[in-house]
């Protein structure tokens, strides 16, 4: 019951006042609830949010509330939509995403959606962290021990990419190996499954369908289930738009159908 109440409060269902995340976002604005603000401009939008997002989407069993928080944060950062970010960062924390994991999500997305998008997420995360007294001791260190590397798999990947693109863009091939697959993907601040979930969510959210096949297969190798992959698409329809979700749907379907059963 407490978890449901916390979730509804973070989503703004309790209209008596702004949530902690909203207070961070508006800093001293009037005490009207978020829903009242939306209703004053777009009553139908407020109705749809209450009916489908609060009333259904976040309650669906196919993806945990924690994972929905991860997916939503990834989508907002990938699309550089920081207005809603404080509210969903707070909700993610309420649903069990750790501060260190949020820090890693932002860092990871610098590589997969661009440095500026990650930097634009920093002020929102900083304010939410400060409002909850989250300090450096709760964040992942800049460097340290890495997860073990599957040398055979990485050698196969690096060889394939080198043969395809090494003559055209050696810098891209080098950084992909050195920065991404021999460093970023081995950071222990996110599990491999969660790192894949963040990547796939960002790719879908930005319409990067050409990269989905590789990363969705990697995600499912890392533990993402078929049901969860399908729920990610349904969730992102609301946060990245129906065209992006449906553009990714055939690719996701193809990956699932071709995987060993």
mmCIF file of C-alpha atoms in Angstrom:
data_model
loop_
_atom_site.group_PDB
_atom_site.id
_atom_site.type_symbol
_atom_site.label_atom_id
_atom_site.label_comp_id
_atom_site.label_asym_id
_atom_site.label_seq_id
_atom_site.Cartn_x
_atom_site.Cartn_y
_atom_site.Cartn_z
ATOM 1 C CA UNK A 1 0.000 0.000 0.000
ATOM 2 C CA UNK A 2 2.824 2.378 0.840
ATOM 3 C CA UNK A 3 4.494 1.687 -2.504
ATOM 4 C CA UNK A 4 1.245 2.428 -4.392
ATOM 5 C CA UNK A 5 0.767 5.639 -2.448
ATOM 6 C CA UNK A 6 4.344 6.715 -3.110
ATOM 7 C CA UNK A 7 3.968 5.998 -6.804
ATOM 8 C CA UNK A 8 0.699 7.902 -7.135
ATOM 9 C CA UNK A 9 2.122 10.798 -5.154
ATOM 10 C CA UNK A 10 5.193 10.985 -7.368
ATOM 11 C CA UNK A 11 3.034 10.911 -10.498
ATOM 12 C CA UNK A 12 1.034 13.863 -9.163
ATOM 13 C CA UNK A 13 -2.251 12.071 -8.460
ATOM 14 C CA UNK A 14 -2.614 13.648 -5.035
ATOM 15 C CA UNK A 15 -3.718 17.106 -6.048
ATOM 16 C CA UNK A 16 -3.351 18.796 -2.680
ATOM 17 C CA UNK A 17 0.144 20.084 -3.467
ATOM 18 C CA UNK A 18 3.241 19.706 -5.612
ATOM 19 C CA UNK A 19 5.446 16.664 -5.248
ATOM 20 C CA UNK A 20 9.049 16.983 -4.110
ATOM 21 C CA UNK A 21 10.202 16.635 -7.697
ATOM 22 C CA UNK A 22 7.756 19.297 -8.851
ATOM 23 C CA UNK A 23 9.001 21.641 -6.149
ATOM 24 C CA UNK A 24 12.508 21.135 -7.475
ATOM 25 C CA UNK A 25 11.288 21.758 -11.001
ATOM 26 C CA UNK A 26 9.309 24.949 -10.392
ATOM 27 C CA UNK A 27 11.174 26.331 -7.343
ATOM 28 C CA UNK A 28 8.699 28.463 -5.513
ATOM 29 C CA UNK A 29 5.836 28.390 -7.995
ATOM 30 C CA UNK A 30 2.246 28.491 -6.724
ATOM 31 C CA UNK A 31 1.007 25.423 -4.855
ATOM 32 C CA UNK A 32 -1.372 24.267 -7.590
ATOM 33 C CA UNK A 33 -0.870 20.609 -8.424
ATOM 34 C CA UNK A 34 0.718 19.562 -11.667
ATOM 35 C CA UNK A 35 -2.578 18.173 -12.897
ATOM 36 C CA UNK A 36 -4.324 21.488 -12.207
ATOM 37 C CA UNK A 37 -1.680 23.295 -14.246
ATOM 38 C CA UNK A 38 -2.148 20.900 -17.154
ATOM 39 C CA UNK A 39 -5.946 21.016 -16.903
ATOM 40 C CA UNK A 40 -5.872 24.812 -17.140
ATOM 41 C CA UNK A 41 -4.338 24.514 -20.624
ATOM 42 C CA UNK A 42 -5.230 21.081 -21.997
ATOM 43 C CA UNK A 43 -8.037 19.306 -20.102
ATOM 44 C CA UNK A 44 -7.955 16.331 -22.473
ATOM 45 C CA UNK A 45 -4.205 15.853 -21.915
ATOM 46 C CA UNK A 46 -4.749 15.770 -18.156
ATOM 47 C CA UNK A 47 -7.583 13.265 -18.631
ATOM 48 C CA UNK A 48 -5.432 10.979 -20.802
ATOM 49 C CA UNK A 49 -2.560 11.106 -18.320
ATOM 50 C CA UNK A 50 -4.809 10.176 -15.424
ATOM 51 C CA UNK A 51 -6.578 7.446 -17.402
ATOM 52 C CA UNK A 52 -3.723 5.780 -19.244
ATOM 53 C CA UNK A 53 -0.423 6.678 -17.549
ATOM 54 C CA UNK A 54 -1.398 6.848 -13.885
ATOM 55 C CA UNK A 55 -4.398 4.548 -14.144
ATOM 56 C CA UNK A 56 -2.923 1.808 -16.309
ATOM 57 C CA UNK A 57 0.569 2.004 -17.852
ATOM 58 C CA UNK A 58 2.600 2.227 -14.639
ATOM 59 C CA UNK A 59 0.552 -0.589 -13.102
ATOM 60 C CA UNK A 60 1.081 -3.138 -15.883
ATOM 61 C CA UNK A 61 2.788 -6.298 -14.682
ATOM 62 C CA UNK A 62 4.982 -6.897 -17.732
ATOM 63 C CA UNK A 63 7.642 -4.444 -16.562
ATOM 64 C CA UNK A 64 8.403 -3.549 -12.960
ATOM 65 C CA UNK A 65 7.864 0.034 -11.743
ATOM 66 C CA UNK A 66 11.621 0.205 -11.219
ATOM 67 C CA UNK A 67 12.324 -0.760 -14.820
ATOM 68 C CA UNK A 68 9.672 1.664 -16.066
ATOM 69 C CA UNK A 69 11.556 4.370 -14.212
ATOM 70 C CA UNK A 70 14.803 3.384 -15.914
ATOM 71 C CA UNK A 71 13.132 3.315 -19.344
ATOM 72 C CA UNK A 72 11.460 6.697 -18.813
ATOM 73 C CA UNK A 73 14.624 8.418 -17.596
ATOM 74 C CA UNK A 74 16.520 7.017 -20.569
ATOM 75 C CA UNK A 75 13.866 8.283 -22.977
ATOM 76 C CA UNK A 76 13.744 11.783 -21.503
ATOM 77 C CA UNK A 77 17.534 12.175 -21.506
ATOM 78 C CA UNK A 78 17.864 10.692 -24.990
ATOM 79 C CA UNK A 79 15.294 13.148 -26.318
ATOM 80 C CA UNK A 80 16.731 16.046 -24.283
ATOM 81 C CA UNK A 81 13.371 16.611 -22.589
ATOM 82 C CA UNK A 82 14.465 17.856 -19.199
ATOM 83 C CA UNK A 83 11.265 19.633 -18.056
ATOM 84 C CA UNK A 84 9.714 16.351 -16.894
ATOM 85 C CA UNK A 85 13.010 14.854 -15.761
ATOM 86 C CA UNK A 86 12.949 15.928 -12.066
ATOM 87 C CA UNK A 87 9.537 14.340 -11.539
ATOM 88 C CA UNK A 88 10.580 11.038 -13.085
ATOM 89 C CA UNK A 89 13.948 10.979 -11.360
ATOM 90 C CA UNK A 90 12.094 11.281 -8.051
ATOM 91 C CA UNK A 91 9.677 8.535 -9.071
ATOM 92 C CA UNK A 92 12.555 6.271 -10.110
ATOM 93 C CA UNK A 93 14.201 6.740 -6.719
ATOM 94 C CA UNK A 94 10.892 5.980 -5.002
ATOM 95 C CA UNK A 95 10.594 2.784 -7.043
ATOM 96 C CA UNK A 96 14.026 1.470 -6.137
ATOM 97 C CA UNK A 97 16.470 2.918 -8.679
ATOM 98 C CA UNK A 98 19.606 3.804 -6.727
ATOM 99 C CA UNK A 99 21.324 7.205 -7.001
ATOM 100 C CA UNK A 100 24.454 5.466 -8.289
ATOM 101 C CA UNK A 101 22.367 3.834 -11.022
ATOM 102 C CA UNK A 102 20.932 7.194 -12.085
ATOM 103 C CA UNK A 103 24.471 8.572 -12.222
ATOM 104 C CA UNK A 104 25.508 5.648 -14.431
ATOM 105 C CA UNK A 105 22.463 6.037 -16.695
ATOM 106 C CA UNK A 106 23.388 9.652 -17.379
ATOM 107 C CA UNK A 107 27.012 8.717 -18.027
ATOM 108 C CA UNK A 108 26.043 5.831 -20.306
ATOM 109 C CA UNK A 109 23.724 8.028 -22.359
ATOM 110 C CA UNK A 110 26.504 10.520 -23.035
ATOM 111 C CA UNK A 111 27.901 7.888 -25.393
ATOM 112 C CA UNK A 112 24.600 6.706 -26.850
ATOM 113 C CA UNK A 113 22.692 9.992 -27.232
ATOM 114 C CA UNK A 114 25.443 12.632 -27.196
ATOM 115 C CA UNK A 115 27.454 14.449 -24.559
ATOM 116 C CA UNK A 116 25.193 17.514 -24.486
ATOM 117 C CA UNK A 117 22.106 15.456 -23.678
ATOM 118 C CA UNK A 118 23.855 13.939 -20.674
ATOM 119 C CA UNK A 119 25.114 17.342 -19.558
ATOM 120 C CA UNK A 120 21.612 18.793 -19.849
ATOM 121 C CA UNK A 121 20.372 16.133 -17.425
ATOM 122 C CA UNK A 122 22.912 17.090 -14.757
ATOM 123 C CA UNK A 123 21.064 20.123 -13.265
ATOM 124 C CA UNK A 124 17.809 18.194 -12.818
ATOM 125 C CA UNK A 125 19.566 15.233 -11.218
ATOM 126 C CA UNK A 126 21.678 17.498 -9.019
ATOM 127 C CA UNK A 127 18.580 19.300 -7.684
ATOM 128 C CA UNK A 128 16.729 16.050 -6.993
ATOM 129 C CA UNK A 129 19.789 14.592 -5.269
ATOM 130 C CA UNK A 130 20.200 17.716 -3.148
ATOM 131 C CA UNK A 131 16.520 17.681 -2.172
ATOM 132 C CA UNK A 132 17.012 14.128 -0.854
ATOM 133 C CA UNK A 133 20.411 14.715 0.745
ATOM 134 C CA UNK A 134 22.080 12.301 -1.656
ATOM 135 C CA UNK A 135 25.825 12.786 -1.429
ATOM 136 C CA UNK A 136 28.941 11.620 -3.233
ATOM 137 C CA UNK A 137 29.103 8.536 -1.049
ATOM 138 C CA UNK A 138 25.968 7.194 -2.758
ATOM 139 C CA UNK A 139 27.352 7.563 -6.292
ATOM 140 C CA UNK A 140 29.550 5.246 -8.310
ATOM 141 C CA UNK A 141 33.251 6.173 -8.253
ATOM 142 C CA UNK A 142 34.781 7.583 -11.408
ATOM 143 C CA UNK A 143 37.047 4.570 -11.729
ATOM 144 C CA UNK A 144 37.614 1.244 -10.082
ATOM 145 C CA UNK A 145 37.323 -2.504 -10.640
ATOM 146 C CA UNK A 146 35.389 -3.541 -13.741
ATOM 147 C CA UNK A 147 33.127 -6.451 -14.515
ATOM 148 C CA UNK A 148 34.847 -9.389 -16.248
ATOM 149 C CA UNK A 149 35.153 -9.178 -20.022
ATOM 150 C CA UNK A 150 34.183 -12.046 -22.307
ATOM 151 C CA UNK A 151 37.335 -11.871 -24.409
ATOM 152 C CA UNK A 152 36.085 -14.214 -27.147
ATOM 153 C CA UNK A 153 32.840 -12.319 -27.709
ATOM 154 C CA UNK A 154 34.578 -8.951 -27.617
ATOM 155 C CA UNK A 155 37.263 -10.096 -30.041
ATOM 156 C CA UNK A 156 34.560 -11.264 -32.455
ATOM 157 C CA UNK A 157 32.721 -7.930 -32.197
ATOM 158 C CA UNK A 158 35.876 -5.853 -32.585
ATOM 159 C CA UNK A 159 37.051 -7.884 -35.573
ATOM 160 C CA UNK A 160 33.716 -7.531 -37.340
ATOM 161 C CA UNK A 161 33.521 -3.772 -36.765
ATOM 162 C CA UNK A 162 37.168 -3.300 -37.730
ATOM 163 C CA UNK A 163 36.698 -5.155 -41.012
ATOM 164 C CA UNK A 164 33.591 -3.133 -41.847
ATOM 165 C CA UNK A 165 34.731 0.352 -40.897
ATOM 166 C CA UNK A 166 38.419 0.353 -39.962
ATOM 167 C CA UNK A 167 39.578 1.811 -43.274
ATOM 168 C CA UNK A 168 36.900 4.499 -43.281
ATOM 169 C CA UNK A 169 36.892 5.682 -39.672
ATOM 170 C CA UNK A 170 39.657 4.170 -37.530
ATOM 171 C CA UNK A 171 38.908 6.614 -34.710
ATOM 172 C CA UNK A 172 35.311 5.390 -34.419
ATOM 173 C CA UNK A 173 36.461 1.774 -34.355
ATOM 174 C CA UNK A 174 39.122 2.522 -31.740
ATOM 175 C CA UNK A 175 36.841 4.501 -29.418
ATOM 176 C CA UNK A 176 34.088 1.903 -29.747
ATOM 177 C CA UNK A 177 36.495 -0.714 -28.468
ATOM 178 C CA UNK A 178 38.455 1.283 -25.903
ATOM 179 C CA UNK A 179 35.801 3.596 -24.462
ATOM 180 C CA UNK A 180 32.618 1.573 -24.846
ATOM 181 C CA UNK A 181 33.127 -2.176 -24.814
ATOM 182 C CA UNK A 182 36.355 -2.371 -22.801
ATOM 183 C CA UNK A 183 35.373 0.328 -20.314
ATOM 184 C CA UNK A 184 31.826 1.767 -20.178
ATOM 185 C CA UNK A 185 30.004 -1.562 -20.563
ATOM 186 C CA UNK A 186 32.161 -3.074 -17.827
ATOM 187 C CA UNK A 187 31.386 -0.473 -15.175
ATOM 188 C CA UNK A 188 29.650 -2.201 -12.238
ATOM 189 C CA UNK A 189 27.327 0.719 -11.431
ATOM 190 C CA UNK A 190 24.667 -0.823 -13.675
ATOM 191 C CA UNK A 191 24.044 -4.504 -14.272
ATOM 192 C CA UNK A 192 24.601 -5.584 -17.900
ATOM 193 C CA UNK A 193 20.832 -6.096 -18.224
ATOM 194 C CA UNK A 194 20.068 -2.564 -17.025
ATOM 195 C CA UNK A 195 22.768 -1.061 -19.228
ATOM 196 C CA UNK A 196 21.218 -2.850 -22.195
ATOM 197 C CA UNK A 197 17.744 -1.717 -21.135
ATOM 198 C CA UNK A 198 18.937 1.904 -21.079
ATOM 199 C CA UNK A 199 20.563 1.529 -24.496
ATOM 200 C CA UNK A 200 17.563 -0.095 -26.171
ATOM 201 C CA UNK A 201 15.217 2.498 -24.657
ATOM 202 C CA UNK A 202 17.383 5.332 -25.960
ATOM 203 C CA UNK A 203 17.594 3.807 -29.450
ATOM 204 C CA UNK A 204 13.825 3.376 -29.679
ATOM 205 C CA UNK A 205 13.212 6.859 -28.292
ATOM 206 C CA UNK A 206 15.413 8.497 -30.910
ATOM 207 C CA UNK A 207 14.347 6.383 -33.879
ATOM 208 C CA UNK A 208 17.731 4.675 -34.241
ATOM 209 C CA UNK A 209 16.245 1.436 -35.524
ATOM 210 C CA UNK A 210 19.404 0.264 -37.328
ATOM 211 C CA UNK A 211 21.134 -0.294 -33.982
ATOM 212 C CA UNK A 212 18.243 -2.027 -32.215
ATOM 213 C CA UNK A 213 18.890 -5.554 -33.510
ATOM 214 C CA UNK A 214 22.375 -5.811 -32.027
ATOM 215 C CA UNK A 215 21.517 -4.169 -28.724
ATOM 216 C CA UNK A 216 18.199 -5.949 -28.192
ATOM 217 C CA UNK A 217 19.884 -9.295 -28.753
ATOM 218 C CA UNK A 218 22.551 -8.218 -26.280
ATOM 219 C CA UNK A 219 19.829 -7.137 -23.838
ATOM 220 C CA UNK A 220 18.100 -10.506 -24.065
ATOM 221 C CA UNK A 221 21.433 -12.283 -23.674
ATOM 222 C CA UNK A 222 21.815 -10.179 -20.516
ATOM 223 C CA UNK A 223 18.451 -11.287 -19.112
ATOM 224 C CA UNK A 224 15.744 -9.051 -20.607
ATOM 225 C CA UNK A 225 12.720 -11.218 -21.348
ATOM 226 C CA UNK A 226 10.522 -11.216 -24.438
ATOM 227 C CA UNK A 227 7.602 -9.899 -22.402
ATOM 228 C CA UNK A 228 9.729 -7.085 -20.984
ATOM 229 C CA UNK A 229 10.952 -6.122 -24.454
ATOM 230 C CA UNK A 230 7.357 -5.860 -25.625
ATOM 231 C CA UNK A 231 6.406 -3.755 -22.605
ATOM 232 C CA UNK A 232 9.299 -1.377 -23.281
ATOM 233 C CA UNK A 233 7.739 -0.630 -26.675
ATOM 234 C CA UNK A 234 4.295 -0.019 -25.189
ATOM 235 C CA UNK A 235 5.738 2.188 -22.461
ATOM 236 C CA UNK A 236 7.811 4.252 -24.860
ATOM 237 C CA UNK A 237 4.829 4.936 -27.096
ATOM 238 C CA UNK A 238 3.746 7.401 -24.415
ATOM 239 C CA UNK A 239 7.177 8.874 -23.707
ATOM 240 C CA UNK A 240 8.747 8.889 -27.173
ATOM 241 C CA UNK A 241 5.641 8.897 -29.360
ATOM 242 C CA UNK A 242 3.762 6.287 -31.345
ATOM 243 C CA UNK A 243 5.820 6.723 -34.555
ATOM 244 C CA UNK A 244 9.061 5.813 -32.769
ATOM 245 C CA UNK A 245 7.425 2.835 -31.059
ATOM 246 C CA UNK A 246 5.930 1.510 -34.297
ATOM 247 C CA UNK A 247 9.139 2.142 -36.248
ATOM 248 C CA UNK A 248 10.942 -0.086 -33.744
ATOM 249 C CA UNK A 249 8.197 -2.720 -33.502
ATOM 250 C CA UNK A 250 9.114 -4.693 -36.673
ATOM 251 C CA UNK A 251 12.756 -4.815 -35.594
ATOM 252 C CA UNK A 252 11.852 -6.005 -32.097
ATOM 253 C CA UNK A 253 9.493 -8.593 -33.578
ATOM 254 C CA UNK A 254 12.201 -9.863 -35.924
ATOM 255 C CA UNK A 255 14.736 -10.192 -33.093
ATOM 256 C CA UNK A 256 12.294 -12.106 -30.890
ATOM 257 C CA UNK A 257 11.213 -14.455 -33.677
ATOM 258 C CA UNK A 258 14.802 -15.293 -34.640
ATOM 259 C CA UNK A 259 16.015 -16.002 -31.104
ATOM 260 C CA UNK A 260 16.425 -19.638 -30.071
ATOM 261 C CA UNK A 261 13.453 -20.889 -28.095
#
